[in-house]
Coordinates of C-alpha atoms in Angstrom, one line a residue:
M39 CA 116.8 77.0 29.2
S40 CA 116.9 80.7 29.8
R41 CA 119.5 82.4 27.6
T42 CA 120.6 85.9 26.6
R43 CA 119.7 87.2 23.1
L44 CA 123.3 86.4 21.8
Q45 CA 123.1 82.9 23.1
V46 CA 119.7 82.2 21.7
L47 CA 120.9 83.0 18.1
T48 CA 123.7 80.4 18.2
R49 CA 121.7 77.7 20.0
M50 CA 118.9 77.8 17.4
L51 CA 121.4 77.6 14.6
G52 CA 123.0 74.6 16.3
V53 CA 119.8 72.5 15.9
H54 CA 118.0 74.3 13.0
R55 CA 119.8 76.1 10.2
T56 CA 117.0 78.5 9.4
G57 CA 116.6 79.8 12.9
F58 CA 114.5 82.7 11.8
T59 CA 111.7 80.4 10.6
A60 CA 111.5 79.1 14.2
I61 CA 111.6 82.7 15.5
A62 CA 108.7 83.6 13.1
A63 CA 106.6 80.7 14.4
A64 CA 107.4 81.5 18.1
T65 CA 106.6 85.2 17.5
A66 CA 103.2 84.3 15.9
I67 CA 102.3 82.0 18.8
L68 CA 103.2 84.6 21.4
L69 CA 101.3 87.3 19.6
L70 CA 98.2 85.2 19.5
F71 CA 98.7 84.5 23.2
S72 CA 99.2 88.2 23.9
V73 CA 95.8 89.1 22.5
G74 CA 94.1 87.3 25.3
Y75 CA 96.8 88.1 27.8
A76 CA 96.4 91.9 27.1
W77 CA 92.6 91.7 26.9
M78 CA 92.3 90.1 30.3
T79 CA 94.6 92.7 32.0
P80 CA 91.8 95.0 33.3
H81 CA 90.1 91.9 34.9
V82 CA 93.3 90.9 36.8
P83 CA 94.1 93.7 39.2
D84 CA 97.1 92.2 40.9
A85 CA 100.7 91.3 40.2
G86 CA 100.3 87.5 40.0
A87 CA 100.6 87.3 36.2
F88 CA 100.1 83.6 35.1
Y89 CA 98.8 82.6 38.5
S90 CA 96.2 85.4 38.6
Y91 CA 95.0 84.7 35.1
V92 CA 94.6 80.9 35.7
D93 CA 92.9 81.7 39.0
R94 CA 90.3 83.9 37.3
G95 CA 89.8 81.7 34.3
L96 CA 90.2 78.1 35.4
G97 CA 89.5 78.3 39.1
R98 CA 91.3 78.8 42.4
R99 CA 92.8 75.3 42.7
L100 CA 94.4 75.3 39.2
G101 CA 95.5 78.8 40.0
L102 CA 97.2 77.8 43.2
G103 CA 98.9 74.9 41.3
T104 CA 100.1 77.4 38.8
A105 CA 101.4 79.7 41.5
S106 CA 103.3 76.8 43.1
I107 CA 104.9 75.8 39.8
A108 CA 105.7 79.5 39.1
L109 CA 107.6 79.9 42.3
L110 CA 109.6 76.7 41.6
S111 CA 110.3 77.5 37.9
Y112 CA 111.4 81.1 38.4
V113 CA 113.6 80.1 41.4
L114 CA 115.2 77.4 39.3
L115 CA 115.8 79.9 36.5
T116 CA 117.2 82.4 38.9
V117 CA 119.7 79.9 40.3
S118 CA 120.6 78.6 36.9
M119 CA 121.5 82.1 35.8
T120 CA 123.4 82.7 39.0
S121 CA 125.6 79.6 38.5
Y122 CA 126.2 80.2 34.8
L123 CA 127.0 83.9 35.6
G124 CA 129.5 82.8 38.1
V125 CA 131.3 80.7 35.5
Q126 CA 131.2 83.2 32.7
A127 CA 132.2 86.1 34.8
G128 CA 135.0 84.0 36.3
N129 CA 136.3 83.1 32.8
L130 CA 136.3 86.7 31.8
F131 CA 138.1 87.7 35.0
E132 CA 140.7 85.0 34.4
L133 CA 141.1 86.1 30.8
W134 CA 141.9 89.7 31.9
T135 CA 143.9 89.0 35.0
G136 CA 145.2 85.4 34.8
M137 CA 143.6 84.8 38.2
Q138 CA 141.1 82.0 38.9
V139 CA 138.2 82.7 41.2
P140 CA 135.7 80.0 42.2
W141 CA 132.4 80.3 40.4
W142 CA 130.4 80.1 43.7
L143 CA 132.3 83.1 45.1
I144 CA 131.3 85.3 42.1
S145 CA 127.8 83.9 42.3
A146 CA 127.6 84.9 46.0
L147 CA 128.6 88.4 45.0
M148 CA 125.9 88.6 42.3
I149 CA 123.3 87.3 44.7
A150 CA 124.2 90.1 47.1
I151 CA 124.0 92.8 44.4
V152 CA 120.7 91.5 43.0
G153 CA 119.4 91.2 46.6
F154 CA 120.3 94.9 47.1
L155 CA 118.6 96.0 43.9
G156 CA 115.5 93.9 44.6
Y157 CA 115.2 95.3 48.1
R158 CA 115.0 98.8 46.8
N159 CA 112.1 100.2 44.7
I160 CA 111.6 99.0 41.2
D161 CA 113.0 102.2 39.6
L162 CA 116.5 101.3 40.4
S163 CA 116.2 97.8 39.0
A164 CA 114.4 99.1 36.0
K165 CA 117.3 101.5 35.3
V166 CA 119.9 98.7 35.5
L167 CA 117.8 96.4 33.3
G168 CA 117.1 99.2 30.9
V169 CA 120.8 100.1 30.4
V170 CA 121.9 96.5 30.0
L171 CA 119.0 95.8 27.5
V172 CA 119.9 98.9 25.4
L173 CA 123.6 97.9 25.3
E174 CA 122.8 94.4 24.3
V175 CA 120.4 95.4 21.5
V176 CA 122.9 98.0 20.3
A177 CA 125.6 95.3 20.2
V178 CA 123.4 93.0 18.1
I179 CA 122.6 95.8 15.7
V180 CA 126.3 96.7 15.4
I181 CA 127.1 93.1 14.5
D182 CA 124.2 93.1 12.0
V183 CA 125.5 96.2 10.3
G184 CA 129.1 94.8 10.4
V185 CA 127.9 91.7 8.5
L186 CA 126.1 93.9 5.9
A187 CA 129.2 96.1 5.5
S188 CA 131.5 93.2 5.2
G189 CA 130.0 92.2 1.9
R190 CA 129.1 88.7 3.0
E191 CA 126.6 86.9 0.7
L192 CA 123.1 87.4 2.0
T193 CA 121.9 84.0 0.8
T194 CA 118.2 83.2 0.4
L195 CA 118.9 79.5 0.8
P196 CA 117.6 79.5 4.5
F197 CA 114.2 80.7 3.2
S198 CA 113.6 77.5 1.2
V199 CA 111.1 74.9 2.4
S200 CA 113.7 72.2 2.5
E201 CA 115.9 74.2 4.8
A202 CA 113.0 75.2 7.0
V203 CA 112.4 71.5 7.9
S204 CA 116.1 70.6 8.0
G205 CA 117.8 69.5 11.2
T206 CA 115.5 69.4 14.2
P207 CA 113.0 72.2 13.7
G208 CA 111.1 71.2 16.8
L209 CA 114.1 72.0 19.0
G210 CA 114.7 75.2 16.9
L211 CA 111.1 76.3 17.8
L212 CA 111.7 75.5 21.5
F213 CA 115.0 77.5 21.7
A214 CA 113.3 80.4 19.8
F215 CA 110.5 80.3 22.3
L216 CA 112.8 80.3 25.3
G217 CA 114.4 83.5 24.0
F218 CA 111.1 85.4 24.8
F219 CA 111.1 84.3 28.5
G220 CA 110.5 87.3 30.8
F221 CA 108.0 89.2 28.5
E222 CA 105.3 88.3 31.1
A223 CA 107.0 90.8 33.4
T224 CA 104.7 93.5 31.8
A225 CA 101.9 92.1 33.8
V226 CA 103.9 91.0 36.8
F227 CA 104.9 94.7 37.5
R228 CA 101.5 96.1 36.8
N229 CA 101.3 97.5 40.4
E230 CA 104.3 99.7 39.6
A231 CA 102.9 100.8 36.2
R232 CA 101.0 104.0 35.6
D233 CA 97.6 103.3 34.1
P234 CA 98.3 99.5 33.8
E235 CA 95.1 98.8 31.8
R236 CA 96.6 100.8 29.0
T237 CA 100.4 100.4 29.4
V238 CA 100.5 96.6 30.1
P239 CA 98.8 95.5 26.9
R240 CA 100.9 98.0 24.9
A241 CA 104.2 96.9 26.5
T242 CA 103.3 93.2 25.9
Y243 CA 102.8 93.7 22.2
I244 CA 105.9 95.9 21.9
A245 CA 108.0 93.3 23.7
V246 CA 106.9 90.4 21.6
I247 CA 107.2 92.2 18.2
A248 CA 110.5 94.0 19.0
V249 CA 112.2 90.8 20.3
G250 CA 110.8 88.7 17.4
A251 CA 111.9 91.3 14.8
L252 CA 115.4 91.5 16.3
Y253 CA 115.9 87.8 16.5
F254 CA 114.5 87.3 13.0
V255 CA 116.8 89.7 11.2
S256 CA 119.9 89.0 13.3
S257 CA 119.6 85.2 12.9
W258 CA 119.6 85.6 9.1
L259 CA 122.6 88.0 9.2
V260 CA 124.5 85.7 11.6
I261 CA 124.0 82.9 9.0
A262 CA 125.3 85.2 6.4
G263 CA 128.3 86.2 8.5
L264 CA 129.2 82.6 9.3
G265 CA 128.4 81.3 5.8
A266 CA 125.3 79.2 5.1
D267 CA 127.3 76.0 4.8
N268 CA 129.2 76.6 8.0
A269 CA 126.7 78.1 10.4
V270 CA 125.4 74.9 11.9
A271 CA 128.8 73.3 12.4
L272 CA 130.4 76.4 13.9
S273 CA 127.4 77.0 16.2
N274 CA 127.7 73.4 17.5
E275 CA 131.5 73.5 17.9
D276 CA 131.5 76.7 19.9
P277 CA 128.0 77.9 20.8
A278 CA 129.4 80.3 23.5
G279 CA 132.0 81.9 21.3
V280 CA 130.8 81.9 17.7
V281 CA 129.0 85.3 17.9
V282 CA 132.0 86.7 19.8
G283 CA 134.3 85.6 17.0
L284 CA 131.9 87.0 14.4
A285 CA 131.8 90.3 16.1
G286 CA 135.5 90.6 16.2
D287 CA 135.7 89.6 12.5
V288 CA 133.1 91.9 10.9
V289 CA 133.4 94.9 13.2
A290 CA 136.7 95.2 15.0
P291 CA 138.7 93.0 17.4
I292 CA 137.7 95.1 20.4
M293 CA 134.0 94.3 19.6
A294 CA 134.7 90.7 20.6
D295 CA 135.7 91.9 24.0
I296 CA 132.7 94.1 24.3
V297 CA 130.4 91.2 23.4
Q298 CA 132.0 89.0 26.0
V299 CA 131.3 91.6 28.6
L300 CA 127.7 92.0 27.4
V301 CA 127.1 88.3 27.6
V302 CA 128.0 88.5 31.3
T303 CA 125.9 91.7 31.9
S304 CA 123.0 90.2 30.1
M305 CA 123.1 87.1 32.3
F306 CA 123.1 89.4 35.3
A307 CA 120.0 91.2 33.9
R308 CA 118.2 87.9 33.5
M309 CA 119.0 87.0 37.0
L310 CA 117.7 90.3 38.3
A311 CA 114.6 90.0 36.2
F312 CA 113.8 86.5 37.5
H313 CA 114.5 87.6 41.1
N314 CA 112.0 90.4 40.7
I315 CA 109.3 88.1 39.2
V316 CA 109.6 85.6 42.0
T317 CA 109.4 88.5 44.5
R318 CA 106.1 89.7 42.9
Y319 CA 104.6 86.2 43.0
L320 CA 105.5 85.9 46.7
F321 CA 104.0 89.3 47.4
T322 CA 100.8 88.4 45.6
L323 CA 100.5 85.1 47.4
G324 CA 101.1 86.8 50.7
E325 CA 98.5 89.4 49.9
R326 CA 96.0 86.6 49.2
D327 CA 96.9 84.8 52.4
V328 CA 98.1 81.8 50.6
L329 CA 101.5 82.4 52.1
P330 CA 102.3 84.3 55.3
R331 CA 100.8 87.8 55.2
T332 CA 104.2 89.4 56.1
L333 CA 105.4 88.6 52.5
A334 CA 103.0 91.3 51.3
A335 CA 104.6 94.0 53.5
M336 CA 105.8 97.1 51.7
H337 CA 109.0 98.9 52.7
P338 CA 108.0 102.2 54.3
K339 CA 110.7 104.1 52.5
H340 CA 111.2 102.3 49.2
S341 CA 107.6 101.3 48.6
A342 CA 108.8 97.9 47.4
P343 CA 107.9 94.4 48.5
S344 CA 111.3 94.2 50.3
R345 CA 110.4 91.4 52.6
A346 CA 109.4 89.1 49.8
S347 CA 112.6 90.1 47.9
L348 CA 114.7 89.3 51.0
W349 CA 113.2 85.8 51.1
V350 CA 114.0 85.3 47.4
T351 CA 117.6 86.3 48.1
I352 CA 117.8 83.8 51.0
I353 CA 116.2 81.0 49.0
T354 CA 118.5 81.6 46.0
A355 CA 121.6 81.6 48.3
V356 CA 120.5 78.4 50.0
V357 CA 119.9 76.5 46.8
V358 CA 123.3 77.7 45.4
V359 CA 125.1 76.7 48.6
V360 CA 123.5 73.3 48.7
S361 CA 124.3 72.7 45.0
A362 CA 127.9 73.8 45.4
L363 CA 128.3 71.6 48.5
A364 CA 126.9 68.7 46.5
Q365 CA 129.7 69.4 44.0
L366 CA 127.3 69.8 41.1
D367 CA 128.9 71.2 38.0
P368 CA 127.7 74.8 37.6
V369 CA 127.1 74.5 33.9
L370 CA 126.5 70.8 33.0
Q371 CA 124.3 70.1 36.1
I372 CA 123.1 73.3 37.9
Y373 CA 122.5 75.4 34.8
T374 CA 121.3 72.5 32.6
W375 CA 119.1 70.8 35.1
Y376 CA 117.6 73.9 36.7
S377 CA 117.0 76.0 33.6
G378 CA 115.6 73.0 31.7
A379 CA 113.1 72.2 34.4
G380 CA 112.2 75.8 34.9
A381 CA 111.7 76.4 31.2
V382 CA 109.2 73.5 31.0
G383 CA 107.4 74.9 34.1
V384 CA 107.0 78.3 32.4
V385 CA 105.6 76.7 29.2
V386 CA 103.0 74.8 31.3
M387 CA 102.0 78.1 33.0
M388 CA 101.6 79.9 29.7
T389 CA 99.6 77.1 28.2
L390 CA 97.2 77.1 31.2
A391 CA 97.0 81.0 31.1
S392 CA 96.0 80.9 27.4
F393 CA 93.1 78.5 28.0
A394 CA 92.2 80.5 31.1
V395 CA 91.5 83.5 28.9
V396 CA 89.1 81.3 26.8
A397 CA 87.3 80.0 29.9
F398 CA 87.1 83.4 31.5
R399 CA 85.7 85.0 28.3
A400 CA 83.1 82.2 28.1
R401 CA 81.7 83.1 31.5
L402 CA 81.3 86.8 30.7
K403 CA 78.0 88.1 29.5
R404 CA 78.2 89.0 25.8
D405 CA 77.0 92.5 25.1
A406 CA 76.9 94.6 21.9
A407 CA 79.8 96.7 23.0
E408 CA 82.4 93.9 23.0
G409 CA 81.0 91.2 20.8
T410 CA 83.3 91.3 17.8
A411 CA 86.5 92.1 19.8
S412 CA 85.7 89.3 22.3
S413 CA 85.2 86.8 19.5
W414 CA 88.6 87.6 18.2
V415 CA 90.1 87.3 21.7
T416 CA 88.6 83.8 22.0
V417 CA 89.8 82.7 18.6
A418 CA 93.3 84.1 19.1
S419 CA 93.7 82.7 22.7
L420 CA 92.5 79.3 21.5
A421 CA 94.9 79.3 18.6
G422 CA 97.7 80.6 20.8
G423 CA 96.9 77.8 23.4
I424 CA 97.1 75.2 20.7
G425 CA 100.5 76.6 19.6
L426 CA 101.6 76.5 23.2
V427 CA 100.5 72.9 23.6
L428 CA 102.7 72.1 20.6
V429 CA 105.6 73.8 22.2
L430 CA 104.9 72.0 25.5
I431 CA 104.8 68.6 23.7
I432 CA 108.2 69.4 22.1
A433 CA 109.6 70.4 25.5
I434 CA 108.4 67.2 27.1
W435 CA 109.6 65.1 24.3
N436 CA 113.1 66.7 24.5
F437 CA 113.0 67.0 28.3
P438 CA 115.9 64.5 28.8
F439 CA 118.0 66.7 26.5
L440 CA 117.0 69.8 28.5
V441 CA 117.8 68.4 31.9
G442 CA 120.7 66.1 31.1
G443 CA 119.3 62.6 30.8
V444 CA 116.3 60.3 31.2
I445 CA 116.7 59.7 34.9
A446 CA 117.0 63.5 35.5
A447 CA 113.9 64.0 33.3
I448 CA 111.9 61.6 35.4
I449 CA 113.0 63.2 38.7
W450 CA 112.4 66.7 37.5
G451 CA 109.1 65.8 36.0
A452 CA 108.0 64.3 39.3
V453 CA 109.2 67.4 41.1
L454 CA 107.2 69.8 38.8
A455 CA 104.1 67.6 39.0
G456 CA 104.5 67.3 42.8
F457 CA 104.7 71.1 43.3
F458 CA 101.7 71.6 41.1
A459 CA 99.7 69.0 43.1
V460 CA 100.8 70.5 46.5
G461 CA 100.0 74.0 45.3
M462 CA 96.4 72.9 44.5
L463 CA 96.0 71.9 48.2
L464 CA 97.2 75.3 49.6
P465 CA 94.6 77.2 51.6
S466 CA 93.4 80.6 50.4
K467 CA 91.1 83.1 51.8
R468 CA 90.3 84.6 48.4

C-alpha cells in the first residue's frame, strides 16, 4: 500500500519492532536493482520506465503485459490516495471547524486540482512536489532532533539478532519496500530532464540512498521516542496518530498540528506523482501506437502530454464515482483494496525489469571498454532480481492481508493476471 513517509514508519513498527533492519534490507535490494536500472538508461530513450525496460530486455509481448499492469497499478494507487486523502482532509477540516464534509466531495476537489497541475507543464507539478517533499523531510528531521533533545534512551536493543527476527519481519520488509514507491519516476520523466543519460542514474541513486537513510535513522529514533517496550503496541493501537502524538510530545504541541497537515499534503503529493506517472505511460503507449496516437499529443503552449493527463483525470474520477456509488468504504475497501493490488502490480513490474536488464546485457556484444562494469551490472541486477522475487513472494503470501481477505485476494489476483494477459495481446507497430 502506498503510504507517506510518516505512515511508513509506524506501519513497519506495527509488524516488526526493528523497522530499520527491514529498511536496510529494502534499501540494499533497491540499490542493487538501481545498478541495472541506471546502466540501462541510455538504451531506453523514452518515458515508459518499467514497460520500456522489459520491452527492450524480455521482448515486446512481456513489455506490453508490463505496460498494461502498470496502467492498472498506478491508476489503483492514484484512486487509493484520492479516497484516503478525502477522508484525512475531511477529518482535519472537521477538527478545525466542527463541520463534516463527505470524503468524496473533497476527493473530487483534489482530482480537479491534480488534473489542473497535470495538464500544465512538469515544472509546476515539480515545484509543488518539491515544496511538499522538503516540508515533510524537515518535519521528520525536527521530530528526530526533538527525540534526541528530550533525553529519551537511545536503546541498542532493536539492533540485536533476536529483535531483528521478531514479530513478522517479512511484512516489515514489505512495508519498508512500499515506502520507496515512486522512485522510478526518475526514468519516467526522462523526457523532461536535461541530459537524462547522466541525471537519471544520479537521481535514482540519490533517491534510494536518501530515502533509505531517512527511514533508517528516523525509525530508530521513533522507537526511542515511544519506548522500546511500547513502540509496537502504540503503533498498532493508533498507526495514524502515534507519530503525531510523538511530535507534540518531544517538540511542541503545535508540531502535532503541523504533522497532521503534512500527512494530508504528503498524500496529495503522492496522488499527483502517481497521476503524472500514469500520464507518461499513456503518452509512451500512444507514441508507440499501442494506444490511440492522440494520447501522444503535446500541448502547444505547455509542452506537456496534456491529453494523456486529461484522460487520467477522467479515469480517476470515474473510478472514484463508481466506488462511491457502490458505497465502498473509502479506507477499509477503496484504499485497502486498491493500494494493495496496485502495490503487488508494481513489485511484479520491478521484478521483471530487473531480469530484463540481465537479459538485455546478455544480448549485447562484450567489448573491452565495458567488460568489468557490465559484469557488475549483471551480478547486481541478478541479485536485485532475486531480492525482488523474495519481496514478491512475501507480497503474494500476504495478499489477503493487503486487499482485505481471501476472496478479495483471488479477485484482484485474477484482475492483475487478466490485465497482464490482455496487454500481451495488444498490437504495436514498434
